[in-house]
XYZ file of C-alpha atoms in Angstrom:
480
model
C 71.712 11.401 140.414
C 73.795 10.010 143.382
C 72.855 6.490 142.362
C 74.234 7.552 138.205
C 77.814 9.143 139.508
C 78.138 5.929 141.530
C 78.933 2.374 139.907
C 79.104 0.453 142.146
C 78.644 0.720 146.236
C 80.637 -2.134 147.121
C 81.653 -0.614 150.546
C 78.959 0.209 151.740
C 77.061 -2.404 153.094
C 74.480 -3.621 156.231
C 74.873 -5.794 158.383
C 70.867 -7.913 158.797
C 69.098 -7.326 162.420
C 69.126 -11.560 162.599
C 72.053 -12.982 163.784
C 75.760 -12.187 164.125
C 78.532 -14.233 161.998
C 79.680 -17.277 163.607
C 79.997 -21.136 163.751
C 76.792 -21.794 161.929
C 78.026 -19.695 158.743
C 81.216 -21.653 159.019
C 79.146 -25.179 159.484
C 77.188 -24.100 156.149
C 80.236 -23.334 154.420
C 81.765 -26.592 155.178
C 78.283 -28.579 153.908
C 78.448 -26.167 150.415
C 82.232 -27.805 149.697
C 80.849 -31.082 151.483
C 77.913 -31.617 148.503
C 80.396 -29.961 145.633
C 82.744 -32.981 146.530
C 80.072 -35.914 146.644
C 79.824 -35.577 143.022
C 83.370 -33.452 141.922
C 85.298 -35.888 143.715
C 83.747 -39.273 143.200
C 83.880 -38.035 139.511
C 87.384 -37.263 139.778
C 88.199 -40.370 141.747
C 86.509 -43.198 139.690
C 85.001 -42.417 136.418
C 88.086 -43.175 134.378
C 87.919 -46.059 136.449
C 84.070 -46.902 135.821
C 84.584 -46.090 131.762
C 87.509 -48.550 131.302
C 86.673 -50.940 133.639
C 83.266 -51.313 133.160
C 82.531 -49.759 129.979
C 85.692 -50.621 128.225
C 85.914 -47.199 126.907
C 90.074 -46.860 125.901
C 91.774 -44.760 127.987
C 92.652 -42.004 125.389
C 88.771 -41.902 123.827
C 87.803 -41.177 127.779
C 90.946 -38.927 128.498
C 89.508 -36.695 124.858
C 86.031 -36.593 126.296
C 87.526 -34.972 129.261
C 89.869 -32.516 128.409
C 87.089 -31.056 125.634
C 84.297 -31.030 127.828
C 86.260 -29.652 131.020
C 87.657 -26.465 128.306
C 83.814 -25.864 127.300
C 83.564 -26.226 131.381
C 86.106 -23.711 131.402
C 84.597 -20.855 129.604
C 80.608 -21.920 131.063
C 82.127 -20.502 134.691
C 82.959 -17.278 132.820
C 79.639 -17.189 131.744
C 77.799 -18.099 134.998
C 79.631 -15.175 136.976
C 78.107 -12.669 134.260
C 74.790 -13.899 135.417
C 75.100 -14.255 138.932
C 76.921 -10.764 139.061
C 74.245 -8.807 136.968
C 71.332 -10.576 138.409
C 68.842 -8.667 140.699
C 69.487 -9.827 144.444
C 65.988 -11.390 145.804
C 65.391 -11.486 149.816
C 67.542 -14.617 150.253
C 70.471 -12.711 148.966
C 72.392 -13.168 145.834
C 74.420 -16.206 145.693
C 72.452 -18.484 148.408
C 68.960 -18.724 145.626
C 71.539 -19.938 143.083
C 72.645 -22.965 145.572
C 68.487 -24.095 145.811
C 67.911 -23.535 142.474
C 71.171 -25.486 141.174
C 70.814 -28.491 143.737
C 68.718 -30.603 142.744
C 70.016 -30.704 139.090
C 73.647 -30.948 140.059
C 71.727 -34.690 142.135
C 70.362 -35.919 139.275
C 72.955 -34.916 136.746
C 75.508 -36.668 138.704
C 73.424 -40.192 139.198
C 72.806 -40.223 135.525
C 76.632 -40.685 134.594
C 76.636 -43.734 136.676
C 74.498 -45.904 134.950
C 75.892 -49.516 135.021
C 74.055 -50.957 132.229
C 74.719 -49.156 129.275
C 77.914 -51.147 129.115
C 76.058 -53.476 127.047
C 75.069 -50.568 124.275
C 77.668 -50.239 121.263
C 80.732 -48.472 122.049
C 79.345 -45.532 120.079
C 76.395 -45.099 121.917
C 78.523 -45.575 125.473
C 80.880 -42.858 124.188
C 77.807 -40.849 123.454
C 75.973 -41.037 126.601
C 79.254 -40.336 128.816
C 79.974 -37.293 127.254
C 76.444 -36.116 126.806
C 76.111 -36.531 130.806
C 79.287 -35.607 131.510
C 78.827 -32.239 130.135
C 75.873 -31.741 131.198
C 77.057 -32.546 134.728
C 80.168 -30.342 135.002
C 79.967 -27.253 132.290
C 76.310 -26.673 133.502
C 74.991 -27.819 136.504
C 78.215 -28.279 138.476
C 79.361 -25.089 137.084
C 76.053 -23.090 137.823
C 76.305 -24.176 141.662
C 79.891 -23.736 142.561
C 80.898 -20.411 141.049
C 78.046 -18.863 143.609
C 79.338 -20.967 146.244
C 82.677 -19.569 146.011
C 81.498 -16.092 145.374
C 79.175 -16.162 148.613
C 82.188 -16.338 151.227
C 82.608 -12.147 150.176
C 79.043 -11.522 151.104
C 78.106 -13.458 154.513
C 80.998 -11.239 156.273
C 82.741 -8.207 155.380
C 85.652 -9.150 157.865
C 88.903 -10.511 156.653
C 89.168 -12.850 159.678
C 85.780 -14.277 159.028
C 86.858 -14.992 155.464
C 89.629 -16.411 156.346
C 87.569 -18.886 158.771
C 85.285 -19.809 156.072
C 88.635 -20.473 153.601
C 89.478 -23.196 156.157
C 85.981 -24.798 156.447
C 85.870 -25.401 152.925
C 89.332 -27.091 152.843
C 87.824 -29.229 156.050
C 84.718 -29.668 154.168
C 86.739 -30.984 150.880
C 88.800 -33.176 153.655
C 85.590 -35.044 154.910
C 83.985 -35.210 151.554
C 87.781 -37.272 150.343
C 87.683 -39.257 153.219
C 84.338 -40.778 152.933
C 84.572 -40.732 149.413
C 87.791 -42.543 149.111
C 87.534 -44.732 151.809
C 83.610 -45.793 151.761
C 83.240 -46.071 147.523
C 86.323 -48.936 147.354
C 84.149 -50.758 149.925
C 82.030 -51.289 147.748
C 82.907 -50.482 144.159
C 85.964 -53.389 144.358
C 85.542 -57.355 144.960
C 88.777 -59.871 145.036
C 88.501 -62.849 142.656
C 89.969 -66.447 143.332
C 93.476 -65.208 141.898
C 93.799 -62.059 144.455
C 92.937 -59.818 141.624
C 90.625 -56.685 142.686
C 87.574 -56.556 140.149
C 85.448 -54.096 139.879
C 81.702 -54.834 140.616
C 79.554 -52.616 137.676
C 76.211 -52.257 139.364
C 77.708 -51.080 141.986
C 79.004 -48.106 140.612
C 75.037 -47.523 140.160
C 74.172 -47.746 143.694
C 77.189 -45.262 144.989
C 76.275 -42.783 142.667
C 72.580 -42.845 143.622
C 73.599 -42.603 147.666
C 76.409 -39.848 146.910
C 74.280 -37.626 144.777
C 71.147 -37.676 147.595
C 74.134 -36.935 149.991
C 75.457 -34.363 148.264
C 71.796 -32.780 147.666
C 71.055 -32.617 151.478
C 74.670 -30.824 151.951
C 73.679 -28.193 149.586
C 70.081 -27.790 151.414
C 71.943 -27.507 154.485
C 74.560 -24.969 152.890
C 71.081 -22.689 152.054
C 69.447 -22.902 154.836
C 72.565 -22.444 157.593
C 73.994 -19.524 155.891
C 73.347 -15.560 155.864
C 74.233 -13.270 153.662
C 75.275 -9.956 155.570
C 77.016 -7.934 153.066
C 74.814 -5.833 150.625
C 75.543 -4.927 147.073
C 73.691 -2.149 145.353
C 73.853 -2.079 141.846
C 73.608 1.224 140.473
C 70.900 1.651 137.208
C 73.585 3.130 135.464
C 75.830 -0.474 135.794
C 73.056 -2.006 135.026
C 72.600 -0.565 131.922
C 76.316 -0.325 130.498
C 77.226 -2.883 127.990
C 78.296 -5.627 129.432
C 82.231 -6.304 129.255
C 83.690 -9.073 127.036
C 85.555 -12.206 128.361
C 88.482 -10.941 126.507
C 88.205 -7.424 127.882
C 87.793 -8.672 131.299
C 91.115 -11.116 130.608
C 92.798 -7.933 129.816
C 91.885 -5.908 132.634
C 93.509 -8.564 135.082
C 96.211 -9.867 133.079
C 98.465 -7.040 134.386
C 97.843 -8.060 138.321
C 100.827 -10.221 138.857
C 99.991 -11.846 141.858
C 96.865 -12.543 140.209
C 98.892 -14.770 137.170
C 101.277 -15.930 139.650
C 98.510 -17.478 141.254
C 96.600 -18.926 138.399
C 99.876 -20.615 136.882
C 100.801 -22.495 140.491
C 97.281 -22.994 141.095
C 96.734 -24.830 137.585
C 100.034 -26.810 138.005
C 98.840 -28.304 141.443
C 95.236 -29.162 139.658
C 97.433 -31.222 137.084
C 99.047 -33.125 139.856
C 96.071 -33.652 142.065
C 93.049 -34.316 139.677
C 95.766 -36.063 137.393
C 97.159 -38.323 140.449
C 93.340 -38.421 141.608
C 92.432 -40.516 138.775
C 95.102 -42.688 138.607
C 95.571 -43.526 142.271
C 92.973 -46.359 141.938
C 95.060 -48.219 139.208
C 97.848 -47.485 141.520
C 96.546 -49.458 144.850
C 94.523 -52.094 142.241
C 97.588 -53.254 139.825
C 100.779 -52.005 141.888
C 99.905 -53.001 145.673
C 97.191 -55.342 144.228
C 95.301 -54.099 147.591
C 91.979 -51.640 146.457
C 91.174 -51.533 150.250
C 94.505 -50.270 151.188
C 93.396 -47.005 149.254
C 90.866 -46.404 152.048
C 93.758 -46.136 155.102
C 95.911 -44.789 152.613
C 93.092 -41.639 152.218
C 92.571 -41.565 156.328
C 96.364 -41.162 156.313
C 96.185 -38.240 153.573
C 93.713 -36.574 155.473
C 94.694 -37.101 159.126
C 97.737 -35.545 157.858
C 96.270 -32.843 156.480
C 93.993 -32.096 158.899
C 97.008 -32.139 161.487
C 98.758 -29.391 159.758
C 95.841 -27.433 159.626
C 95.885 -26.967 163.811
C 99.947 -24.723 163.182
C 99.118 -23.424 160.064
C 96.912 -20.873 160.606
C 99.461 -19.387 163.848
C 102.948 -20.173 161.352
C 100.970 -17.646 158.382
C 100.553 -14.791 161.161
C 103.886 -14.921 162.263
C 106.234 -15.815 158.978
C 103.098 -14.824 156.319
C 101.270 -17.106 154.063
C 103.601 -18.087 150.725
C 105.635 -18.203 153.273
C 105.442 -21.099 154.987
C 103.286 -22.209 152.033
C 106.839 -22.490 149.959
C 108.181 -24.539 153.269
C 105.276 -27.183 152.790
C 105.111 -27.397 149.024
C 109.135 -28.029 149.813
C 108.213 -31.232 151.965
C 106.009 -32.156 149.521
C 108.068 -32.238 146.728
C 110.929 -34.201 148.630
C 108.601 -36.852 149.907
C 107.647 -37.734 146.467
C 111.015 -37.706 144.940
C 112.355 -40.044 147.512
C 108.960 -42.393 147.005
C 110.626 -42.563 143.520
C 113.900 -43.355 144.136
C 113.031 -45.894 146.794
C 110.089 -47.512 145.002
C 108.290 -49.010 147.744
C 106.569 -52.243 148.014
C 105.943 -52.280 151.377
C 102.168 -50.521 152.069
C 103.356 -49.564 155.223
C 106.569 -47.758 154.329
C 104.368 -45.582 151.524
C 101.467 -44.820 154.406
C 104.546 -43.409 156.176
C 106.156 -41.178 153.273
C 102.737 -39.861 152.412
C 101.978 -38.791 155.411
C 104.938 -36.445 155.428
C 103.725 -35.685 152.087
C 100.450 -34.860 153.731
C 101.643 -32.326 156.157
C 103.630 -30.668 153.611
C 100.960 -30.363 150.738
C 98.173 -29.720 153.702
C 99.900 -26.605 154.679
C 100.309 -25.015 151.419
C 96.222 -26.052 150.767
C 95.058 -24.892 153.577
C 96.041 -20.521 152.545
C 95.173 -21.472 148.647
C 91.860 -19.758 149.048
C 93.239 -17.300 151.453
C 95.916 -16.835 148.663
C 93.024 -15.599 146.418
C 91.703 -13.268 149.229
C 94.861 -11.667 149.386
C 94.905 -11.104 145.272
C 91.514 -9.810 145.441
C 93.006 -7.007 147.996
C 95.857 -6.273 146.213
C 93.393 -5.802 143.055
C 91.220 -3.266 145.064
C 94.294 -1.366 146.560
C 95.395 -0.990 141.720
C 92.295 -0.683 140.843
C 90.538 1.075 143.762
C 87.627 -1.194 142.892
C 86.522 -4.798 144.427
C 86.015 -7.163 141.966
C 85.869 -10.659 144.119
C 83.192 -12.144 141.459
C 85.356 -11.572 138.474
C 88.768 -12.176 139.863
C 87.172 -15.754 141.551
C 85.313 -16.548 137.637
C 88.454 -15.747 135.846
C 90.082 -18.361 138.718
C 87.809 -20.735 138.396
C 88.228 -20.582 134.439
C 92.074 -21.383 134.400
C 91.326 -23.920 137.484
C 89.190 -25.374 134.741
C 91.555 -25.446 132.556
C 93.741 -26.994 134.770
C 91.220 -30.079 135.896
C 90.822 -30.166 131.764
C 94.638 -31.039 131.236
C 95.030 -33.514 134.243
C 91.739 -35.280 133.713
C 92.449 -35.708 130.318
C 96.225 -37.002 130.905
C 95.555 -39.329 133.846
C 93.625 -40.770 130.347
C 96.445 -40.668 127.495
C 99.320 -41.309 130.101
C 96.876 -44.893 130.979
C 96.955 -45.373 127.258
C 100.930 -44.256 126.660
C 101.797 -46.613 129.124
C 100.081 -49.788 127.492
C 97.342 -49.837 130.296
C 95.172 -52.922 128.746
C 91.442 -51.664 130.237
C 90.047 -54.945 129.446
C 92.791 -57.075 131.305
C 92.604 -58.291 135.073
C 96.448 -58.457 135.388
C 98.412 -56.173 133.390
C 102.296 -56.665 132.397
C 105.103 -55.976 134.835
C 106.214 -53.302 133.223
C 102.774 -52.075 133.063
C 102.989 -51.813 136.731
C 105.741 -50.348 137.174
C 104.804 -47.450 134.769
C 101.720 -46.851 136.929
C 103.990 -46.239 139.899
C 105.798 -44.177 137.955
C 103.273 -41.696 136.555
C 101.445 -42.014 140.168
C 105.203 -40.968 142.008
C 107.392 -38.938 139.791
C 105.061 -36.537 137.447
C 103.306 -35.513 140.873
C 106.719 -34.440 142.498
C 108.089 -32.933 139.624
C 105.042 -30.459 139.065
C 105.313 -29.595 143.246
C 108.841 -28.553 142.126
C 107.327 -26.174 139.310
C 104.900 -24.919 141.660
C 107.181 -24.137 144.263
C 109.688 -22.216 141.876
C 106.696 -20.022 141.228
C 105.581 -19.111 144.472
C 108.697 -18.363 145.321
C 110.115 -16.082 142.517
C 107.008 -14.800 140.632
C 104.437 -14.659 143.600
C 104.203 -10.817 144.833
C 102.439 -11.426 148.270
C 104.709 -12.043 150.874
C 103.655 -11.388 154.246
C 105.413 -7.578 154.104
C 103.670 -6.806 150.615
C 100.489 -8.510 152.297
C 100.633 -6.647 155.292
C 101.412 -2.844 153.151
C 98.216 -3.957 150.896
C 96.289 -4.420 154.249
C 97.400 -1.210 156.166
C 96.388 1.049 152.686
C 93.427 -0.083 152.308
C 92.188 0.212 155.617
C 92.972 3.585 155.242
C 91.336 4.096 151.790
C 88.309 3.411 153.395
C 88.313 4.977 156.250
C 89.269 8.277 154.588
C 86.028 7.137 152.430
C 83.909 7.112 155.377
């Protein structure tokens, strides 16, 4: 009777006899955004580059595969939180079985996009086969693996400092998985021909794949086996029976949490800039600097800086609060890339230098943006007097979808609105210069957006953050 006048006994919880939280959850956390990355980024990073260059896909065709398959992506994370939320918890917990199970698919999914010699099929059949894989990669089994990662950081500690730990872990984990990823694959995946040009080498694009998806498999292994989940969730029978809520219904339910829209519009602008500016940044170094090795330092530069501003960040949030100082770096950020603009650098040196500014700037706003969502998720509890983590982080993940959808598919129309030739070695000098431009300008420009948002629509300021904190401590103690 207890169990049918109760929905849901989020706070209660206990903690397991094994081990207390500490650097091994944090370690395991890293490895889960680690393995996410070796295929997530290397797909971000170079298949519009494999399908132009080595398919001779156009630009647009590749950019509409995309955007449709990332929006069916979209709504398949909706659909995976239902199931990992109503599913019965076994003895490994509820999320961690969901990284073993979804591992080794997520491997081979990934490896089969890369296949080097299908670029001697008919362009029908090459279309076919990338966006067959392709969906099957991310709208299933990339899908079916992350949205329990990012659900499992509420479960393996009920402490808001140890969530906020294992928020900056998987930024650090994302930061490894760009710098070998960035600066390892153009090792390999680019050759220089008598004329200087940098060619790509197709079967190579075979071989990386192969190595990153086995990498990115033992990551996830290590993600399972490292981490613990403490916090226990008891379904009651009577939740268990109730018919289940629609995906409009639960859009409704949040739609009124501002900090919650706030959050989702800035974050979806930054995924347009980064998975947008992700894809093109090979074109960039390639037909611009005409140097596809100078990506590599230019990546240990992104994430030295990055990782620098990660050592003041944490102490600047305590003491000025998190959007914050956020707003300061997204500031830097945007004035970095304006000036890039203005100046239009040739000189490699003089960029590395810019963007390393830029770095700092952009790595202090990324290092709180899952801490951002922490704080929502609070401020949702202290409304609704109710924690709904899963559903507040699927509804997330569905508009960063929709995000990645719009930037992956523009970094393909803006090759082909520019007159990128896919099939040329040296493209015109106007050409170029558009790539510059698209690589410089839209980036900076978006920052701006995102900044005017945090700082004008964004509830959560350190005094709001630091009310939310204070009630519900109390709420639950007067629970107790």
């Amino acid at each position: 009777m207890i169990a049918n006048n109760t929905a849901e006994k989020i706070n209660q919880y206990e903690q397991e006899q094994q081990r207390p939280f500490g650097l091994r959850d944090k370690i395991a956390y890293l490895f889960g955004d680690f393995g996410n990355d070796f295929s997530f980024l290397f797909v971000s990073s170079f298949l519009l580059v494999f399908c132009t260059k080595v398919l001779g896909i156009n630009g647009g065709v590749v950019g509409t595969i995309f955007m449709l398959s990332k929006f069916i992506d979209a709504f398949t994370d909706v659909g995976m939180g239902r199931i990992v939320d109503t599913a019965k918890p076994t003895k490994a917990g509820k999320y961690r079985p969901w990284i073993l199970r979804m591992s080794f698919p997520i491997a081979i999914s990934n490896a089969l996009m890369w296949m080097y010699f299908i670029k001697d099929w008919s362009m029908t059949a090459k279309i076919a086969y990338i966006a067959v894989t392709y969906i099957v990669w991310g709208s299933f089994c990339y899908t079916g693996i992350n949205i329990p990662y990012g659900s499992m950081a509420s479960v393996i500690s009920p402490e808001a400092k140890d969530r906020a730990s294992l928020s900056t872990f998987r930024t650090m984990g994302a930061l490894c998985a760009g710098l070998a990823i960035n600066m390892i694959a153009p090792m390999f995946l680019y050759a220089t021909d008598k004329l200087g040009n940098q060619v790509v080498v197709a079967e190579r694009f075979t071989i990386v794949g192969i190595v990153f998806s086995i990498l990115g498999l033992i990551c996830h292994l290590l993600c399972y086996s490292l981490s613990t989940e403490r916090v226990k969730v008891d379904i009651s029978e009577k939740q268990a029976n109730a018919p289940k809520q629609s995906f409009f219904g639960l859009m409704k339910s949040l739609v009124k949490n501002k900090a919650l829209v706030s959050l989702i519009l800035s974050t979806t602008l930054v995924l347009v800039a980064s998975t947008m500016t992700t894809a093109l940044r090979s074109y960039l170094f390639i037909d611009y600097f005409r140097n596809a090795k100078a990506m590599m330092l230019a990546t240990l530069v992104n994430t030295a800086a990055m990782a620098g501003s990660s050592i003041f960040a944490s102490k600047l949030a305590q003491k000025y609060g998190k959007k914050e100082v956020g707003c300061v770096g997204l500031a830097l950020a945007t004035v970095t890339l304006i000036a890039l603009y203005f100046m239009r650098v040739t000189n490699i040196t003089t960029y590395y230098a810019l963007m390393f500014v830029n770095g700092i700037g952009f790595g202090i706003y990324s290092m709180y943006s899952w801490a951002y969502l922490t704080d929502v998720c609070d401020y949702q509890e202290m409304k609704n007097g109710k924690r709904d983590d899963a559903t507040v982080y699927a509804i997330y993940s569905f508009f960063r979808k929709v995000g990645q959808a719009l930037a992956t598919g523009l970094g393909g129309f803006v090759l082909a609105l520019i007159g990128y030739q896919s099939v040329a070695t040296v493209q015109t000098a106007e050409v170029i210069n558009r790539v510059y431009d698209v690589n410089i300008l839209i980036p900076g420009l978006i920052y701006l957006a995102v900044l005017l948002v945090m700082l004008f629509t964004f509830p959560l300021n350190k005094k709001v953050v630091d009310e939310v904190t204070l009630k519900l401590k109390a709420r639950r103690e007067n629970a107790q």
